[in-house]
Tab-separated table of C-alpha atoms in Angstrom:
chain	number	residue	atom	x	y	z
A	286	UNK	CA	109.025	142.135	99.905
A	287	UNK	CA	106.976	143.120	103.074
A	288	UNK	CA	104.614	141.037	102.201
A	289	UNK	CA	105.995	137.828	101.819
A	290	UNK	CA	107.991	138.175	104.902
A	291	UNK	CA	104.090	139.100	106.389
A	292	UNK	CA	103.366	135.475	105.171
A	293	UNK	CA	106.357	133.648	105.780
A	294	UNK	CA	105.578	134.698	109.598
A	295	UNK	CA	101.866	133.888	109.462
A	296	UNK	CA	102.843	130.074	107.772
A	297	UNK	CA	105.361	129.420	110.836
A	298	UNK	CA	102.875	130.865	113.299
A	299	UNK	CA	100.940	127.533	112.340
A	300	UNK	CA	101.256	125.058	114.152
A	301	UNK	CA	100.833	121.997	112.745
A	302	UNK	CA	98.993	118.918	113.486
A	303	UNK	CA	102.064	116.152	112.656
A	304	UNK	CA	105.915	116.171	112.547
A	305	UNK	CA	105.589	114.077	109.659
A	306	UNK	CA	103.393	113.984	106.237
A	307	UNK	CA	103.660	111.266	103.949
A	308	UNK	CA	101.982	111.564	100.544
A	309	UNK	CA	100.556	109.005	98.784
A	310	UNK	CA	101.221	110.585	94.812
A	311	UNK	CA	99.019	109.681	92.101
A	312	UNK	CA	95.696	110.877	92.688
A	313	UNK	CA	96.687	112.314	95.930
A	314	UNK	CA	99.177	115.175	94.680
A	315	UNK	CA	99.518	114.408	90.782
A	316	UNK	CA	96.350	114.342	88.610
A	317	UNK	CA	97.805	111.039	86.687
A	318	UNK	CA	94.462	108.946	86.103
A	319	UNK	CA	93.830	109.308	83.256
A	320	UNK	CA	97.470	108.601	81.762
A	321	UNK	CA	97.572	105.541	83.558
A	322	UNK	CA	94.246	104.081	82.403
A	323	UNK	CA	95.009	104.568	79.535
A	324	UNK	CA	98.530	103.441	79.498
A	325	UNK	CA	97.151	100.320	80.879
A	326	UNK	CA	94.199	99.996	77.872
A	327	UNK	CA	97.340	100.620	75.748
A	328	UNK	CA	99.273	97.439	77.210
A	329	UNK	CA	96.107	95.262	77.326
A	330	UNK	CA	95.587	95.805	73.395
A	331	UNK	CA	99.849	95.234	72.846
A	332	UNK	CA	99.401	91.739	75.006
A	333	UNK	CA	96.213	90.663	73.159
A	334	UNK	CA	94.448	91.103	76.870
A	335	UNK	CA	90.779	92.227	77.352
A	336	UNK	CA	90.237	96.217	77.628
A	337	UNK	CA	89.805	96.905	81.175
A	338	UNK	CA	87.313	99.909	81.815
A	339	UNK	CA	88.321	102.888	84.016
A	340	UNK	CA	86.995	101.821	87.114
A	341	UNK	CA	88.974	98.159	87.039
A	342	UNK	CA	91.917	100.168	86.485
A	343	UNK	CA	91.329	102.998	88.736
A	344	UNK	CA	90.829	99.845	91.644
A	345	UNK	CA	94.109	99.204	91.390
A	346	UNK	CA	95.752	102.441	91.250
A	347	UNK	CA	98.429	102.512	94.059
A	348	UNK	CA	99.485	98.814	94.187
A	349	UNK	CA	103.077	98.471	92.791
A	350	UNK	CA	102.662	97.360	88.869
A	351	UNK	CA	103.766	93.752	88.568
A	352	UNK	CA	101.282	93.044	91.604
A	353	UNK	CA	98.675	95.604	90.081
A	354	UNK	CA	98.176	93.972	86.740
A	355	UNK	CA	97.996	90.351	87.956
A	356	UNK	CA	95.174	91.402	90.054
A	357	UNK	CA	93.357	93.508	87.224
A	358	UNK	CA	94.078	90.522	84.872
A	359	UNK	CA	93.634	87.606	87.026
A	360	UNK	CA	96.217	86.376	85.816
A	361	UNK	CA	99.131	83.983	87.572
A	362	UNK	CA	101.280	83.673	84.471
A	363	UNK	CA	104.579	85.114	85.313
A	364	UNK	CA	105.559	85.594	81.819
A	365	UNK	CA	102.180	87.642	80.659
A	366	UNK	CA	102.578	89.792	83.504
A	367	UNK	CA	105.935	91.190	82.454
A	368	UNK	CA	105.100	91.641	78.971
A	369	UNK	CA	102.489	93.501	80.053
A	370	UNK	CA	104.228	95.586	82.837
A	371	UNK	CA	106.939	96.474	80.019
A	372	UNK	CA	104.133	97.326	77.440
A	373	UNK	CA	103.076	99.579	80.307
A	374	UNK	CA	106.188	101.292	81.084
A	375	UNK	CA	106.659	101.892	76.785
A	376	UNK	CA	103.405	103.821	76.885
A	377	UNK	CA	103.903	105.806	79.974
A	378	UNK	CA	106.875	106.895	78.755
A	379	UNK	CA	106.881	107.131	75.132
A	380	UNK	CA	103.607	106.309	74.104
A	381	UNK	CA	101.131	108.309	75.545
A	382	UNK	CA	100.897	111.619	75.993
A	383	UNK	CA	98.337	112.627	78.444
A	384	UNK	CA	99.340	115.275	80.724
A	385	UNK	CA	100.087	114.782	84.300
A	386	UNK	CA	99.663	117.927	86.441
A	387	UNK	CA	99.533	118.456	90.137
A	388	UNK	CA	96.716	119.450	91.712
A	389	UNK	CA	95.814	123.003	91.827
A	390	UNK	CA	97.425	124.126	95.209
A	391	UNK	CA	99.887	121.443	95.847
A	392	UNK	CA	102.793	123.645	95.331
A	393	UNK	CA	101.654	126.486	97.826
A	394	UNK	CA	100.822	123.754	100.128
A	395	UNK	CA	103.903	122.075	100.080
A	396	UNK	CA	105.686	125.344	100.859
A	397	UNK	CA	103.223	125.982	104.185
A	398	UNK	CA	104.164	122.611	105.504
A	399	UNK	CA	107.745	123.333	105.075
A	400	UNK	CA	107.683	126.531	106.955
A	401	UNK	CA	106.016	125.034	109.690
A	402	UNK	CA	108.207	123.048	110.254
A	403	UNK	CA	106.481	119.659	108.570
A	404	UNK	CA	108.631	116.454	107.540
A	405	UNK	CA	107.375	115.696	104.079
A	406	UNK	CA	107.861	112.300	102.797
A	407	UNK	CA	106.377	110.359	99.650
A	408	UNK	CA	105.014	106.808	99.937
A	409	UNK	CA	104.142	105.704	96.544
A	410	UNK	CA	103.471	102.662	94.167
A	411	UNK	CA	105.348	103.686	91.774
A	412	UNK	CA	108.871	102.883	90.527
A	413	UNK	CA	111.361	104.866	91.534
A	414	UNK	CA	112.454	105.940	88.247
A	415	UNK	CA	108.318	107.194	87.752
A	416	UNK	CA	108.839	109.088	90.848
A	417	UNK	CA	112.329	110.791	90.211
A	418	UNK	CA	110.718	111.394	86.825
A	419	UNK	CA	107.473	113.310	88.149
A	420	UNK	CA	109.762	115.122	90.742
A	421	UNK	CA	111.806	116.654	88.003
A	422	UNK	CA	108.736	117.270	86.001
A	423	UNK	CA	106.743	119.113	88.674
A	424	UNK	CA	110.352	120.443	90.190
A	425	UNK	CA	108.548	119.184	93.856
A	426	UNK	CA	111.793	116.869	95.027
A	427	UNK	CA	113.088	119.465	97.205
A	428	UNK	CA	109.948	119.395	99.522
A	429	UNK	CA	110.585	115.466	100.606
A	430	UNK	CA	113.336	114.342	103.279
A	431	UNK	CA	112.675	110.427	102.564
A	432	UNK	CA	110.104	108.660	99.820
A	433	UNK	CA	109.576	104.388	98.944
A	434	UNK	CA	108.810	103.072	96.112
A	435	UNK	CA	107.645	99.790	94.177
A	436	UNK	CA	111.522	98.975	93.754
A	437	UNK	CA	111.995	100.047	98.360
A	438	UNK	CA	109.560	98.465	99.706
A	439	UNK	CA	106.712	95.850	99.976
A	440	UNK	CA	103.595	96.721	97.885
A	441	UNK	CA	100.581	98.797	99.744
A	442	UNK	CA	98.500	97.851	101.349
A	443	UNK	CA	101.389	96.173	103.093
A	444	UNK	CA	102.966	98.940	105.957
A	445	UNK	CA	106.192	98.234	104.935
A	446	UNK	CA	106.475	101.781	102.970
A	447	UNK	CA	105.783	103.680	106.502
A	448	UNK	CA	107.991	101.882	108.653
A	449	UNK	CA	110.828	101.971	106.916
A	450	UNK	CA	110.105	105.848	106.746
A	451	UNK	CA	109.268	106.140	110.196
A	452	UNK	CA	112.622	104.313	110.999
A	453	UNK	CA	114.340	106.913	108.622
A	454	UNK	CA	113.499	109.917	109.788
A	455	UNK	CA	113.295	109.071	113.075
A	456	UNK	CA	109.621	109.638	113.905
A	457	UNK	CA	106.900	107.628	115.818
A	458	UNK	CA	103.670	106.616	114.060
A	459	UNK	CA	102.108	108.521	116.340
A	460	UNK	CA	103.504	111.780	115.067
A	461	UNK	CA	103.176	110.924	111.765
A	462	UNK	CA	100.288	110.926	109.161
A	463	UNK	CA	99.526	109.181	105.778
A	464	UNK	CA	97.739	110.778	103.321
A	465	UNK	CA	96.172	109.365	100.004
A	466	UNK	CA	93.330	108.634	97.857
A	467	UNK	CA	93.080	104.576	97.659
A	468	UNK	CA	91.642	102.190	100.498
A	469	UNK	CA	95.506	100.563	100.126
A	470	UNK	CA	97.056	103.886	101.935
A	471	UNK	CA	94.262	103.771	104.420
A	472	UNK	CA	95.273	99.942	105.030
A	473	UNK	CA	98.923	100.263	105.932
A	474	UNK	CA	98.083	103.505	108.093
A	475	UNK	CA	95.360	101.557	110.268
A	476	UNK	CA	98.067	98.445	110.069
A	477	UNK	CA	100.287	100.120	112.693
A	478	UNK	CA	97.913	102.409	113.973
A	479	UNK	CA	99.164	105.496	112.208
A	480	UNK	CA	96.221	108.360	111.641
A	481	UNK	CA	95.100	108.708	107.912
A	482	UNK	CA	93.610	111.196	105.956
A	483	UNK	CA	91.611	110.123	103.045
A	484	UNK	CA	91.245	112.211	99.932
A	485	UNK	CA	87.828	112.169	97.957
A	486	UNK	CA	89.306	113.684	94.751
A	487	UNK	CA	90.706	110.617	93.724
A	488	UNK	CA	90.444	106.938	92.419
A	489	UNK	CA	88.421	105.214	95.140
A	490	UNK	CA	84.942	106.451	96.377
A	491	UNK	CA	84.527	107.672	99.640
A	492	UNK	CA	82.479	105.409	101.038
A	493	UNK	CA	85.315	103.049	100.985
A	494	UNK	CA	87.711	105.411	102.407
A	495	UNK	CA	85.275	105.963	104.945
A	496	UNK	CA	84.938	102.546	106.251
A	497	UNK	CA	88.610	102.693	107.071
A	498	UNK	CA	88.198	105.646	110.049
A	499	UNK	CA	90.371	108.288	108.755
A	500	UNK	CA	91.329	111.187	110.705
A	501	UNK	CA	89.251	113.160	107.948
A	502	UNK	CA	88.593	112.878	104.709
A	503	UNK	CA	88.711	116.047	102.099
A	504	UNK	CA	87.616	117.252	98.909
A	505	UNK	CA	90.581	119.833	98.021
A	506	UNK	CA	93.636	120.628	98.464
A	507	UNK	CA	92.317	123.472	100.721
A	508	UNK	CA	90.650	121.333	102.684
A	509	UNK	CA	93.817	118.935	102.687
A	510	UNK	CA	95.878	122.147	104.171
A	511	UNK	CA	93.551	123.203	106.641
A	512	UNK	CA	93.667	119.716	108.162
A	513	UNK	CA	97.188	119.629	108.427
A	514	UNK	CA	97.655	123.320	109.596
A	515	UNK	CA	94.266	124.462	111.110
């Protein structure tokens, strides 16, 4: 008992960097490539549609999914593209069964933010429902005062997400940070001229990351933490 109240002090001693966090999710909190390439091979084989390989589907991680799979398909054909978006959706969530878990550390991390005081929001390309559905999964929910989705918002790397947040909770971009693993949550940050910290661990390489001036740009969760905290 002593000792968590020893820690609960030493995470509010911290002072952190911004008033507000947003999270980009997959790849940036939940380990979820894998399911979705392969959710996505799944739906190109259901549509008759050429295989993509992991990297054309890991370029479009983050982009909301209707706007995601006309990109990775080239396609323009209205009708294809929601076949294949609900081909997607079957697999994700009754077809495939790769697991999804958060990175090691997130939780602990989460909980430091929070007792420093941190605003943690979510900022993601996925549906709402996905969301909702990881939240209750990982039992993370609690952590977040405000999140967008595909079905809130504009898709990245439009800034749409972090305005509407900003206007929300009531912050400035200025005290306020995005956070995620794709060049598309560096765009919107740099957009309005919010800081950004990329994450290497991710879909996207570095180097592309890097040519979008983020704040910093981490390998870990750790390294995430002690960015945010100090």
């Amino acid at each position: 008992m002593k000792t968590d109240k020893v820690n609960k002090t030493s995470a509010e001693q911290r002072i952190p960097r911004y008033k507000l966090v947003i999270f980009d999710w997959d790849g940036t909190l939940m380990d979820s490539a894998d399911k979705i390439v392969n959710c996505m091979q799944f739906a190109a084989k259901q549509c008759d549609m050429p295989i993509p390989t992991y990297e054309e589907v890991g370029h479009i991680i983050g982009i909301s999914l209707k706007p995601a799979i006309m990109q990775l398909f080239a396609i323009s054909d209205e009708a294809l593209a929601e076949r294949l978006v609900q081909a997607y959706k079957d697999a994700f969530v009754a077809q495939d069964t790769t697991p999804c878990p958060l990175f090691e550390g997130v939780v602990p991390m989460l909980e430091r933010l929070k007792a420093a005081g941190c605003t943690l929001a979510v900022a993601t390309g996925k549906a709402r429902r996905g969301l909702d559905r990881a939240w209750a999964q990982t039992e993370t929910g609690v952590f977040f005062s405000g999140s967008r989705t595909a079905d809130d918002a504009t898709s990245k790397p439009s800034p749409d997400m972090l305005l509407q947040l900003l206007d929300e909770l009531g912050f400035s971009s200025d005290e306020a940070v995005m956070i995620g693993d794709t060049t598309y949550d560096m765009q919107m940050a740099k957009a309005i001229g919010m800081d950004r910290i990329g994450v290497s661990y991710g879909v996207h390489a570095q180097v592309h990351l890097e040519a979008l001036a983020p704040v910093a740009l981490v390998h870990s969760i750790k390294e995430l933490e002690h960015a945010l905290l100090g």
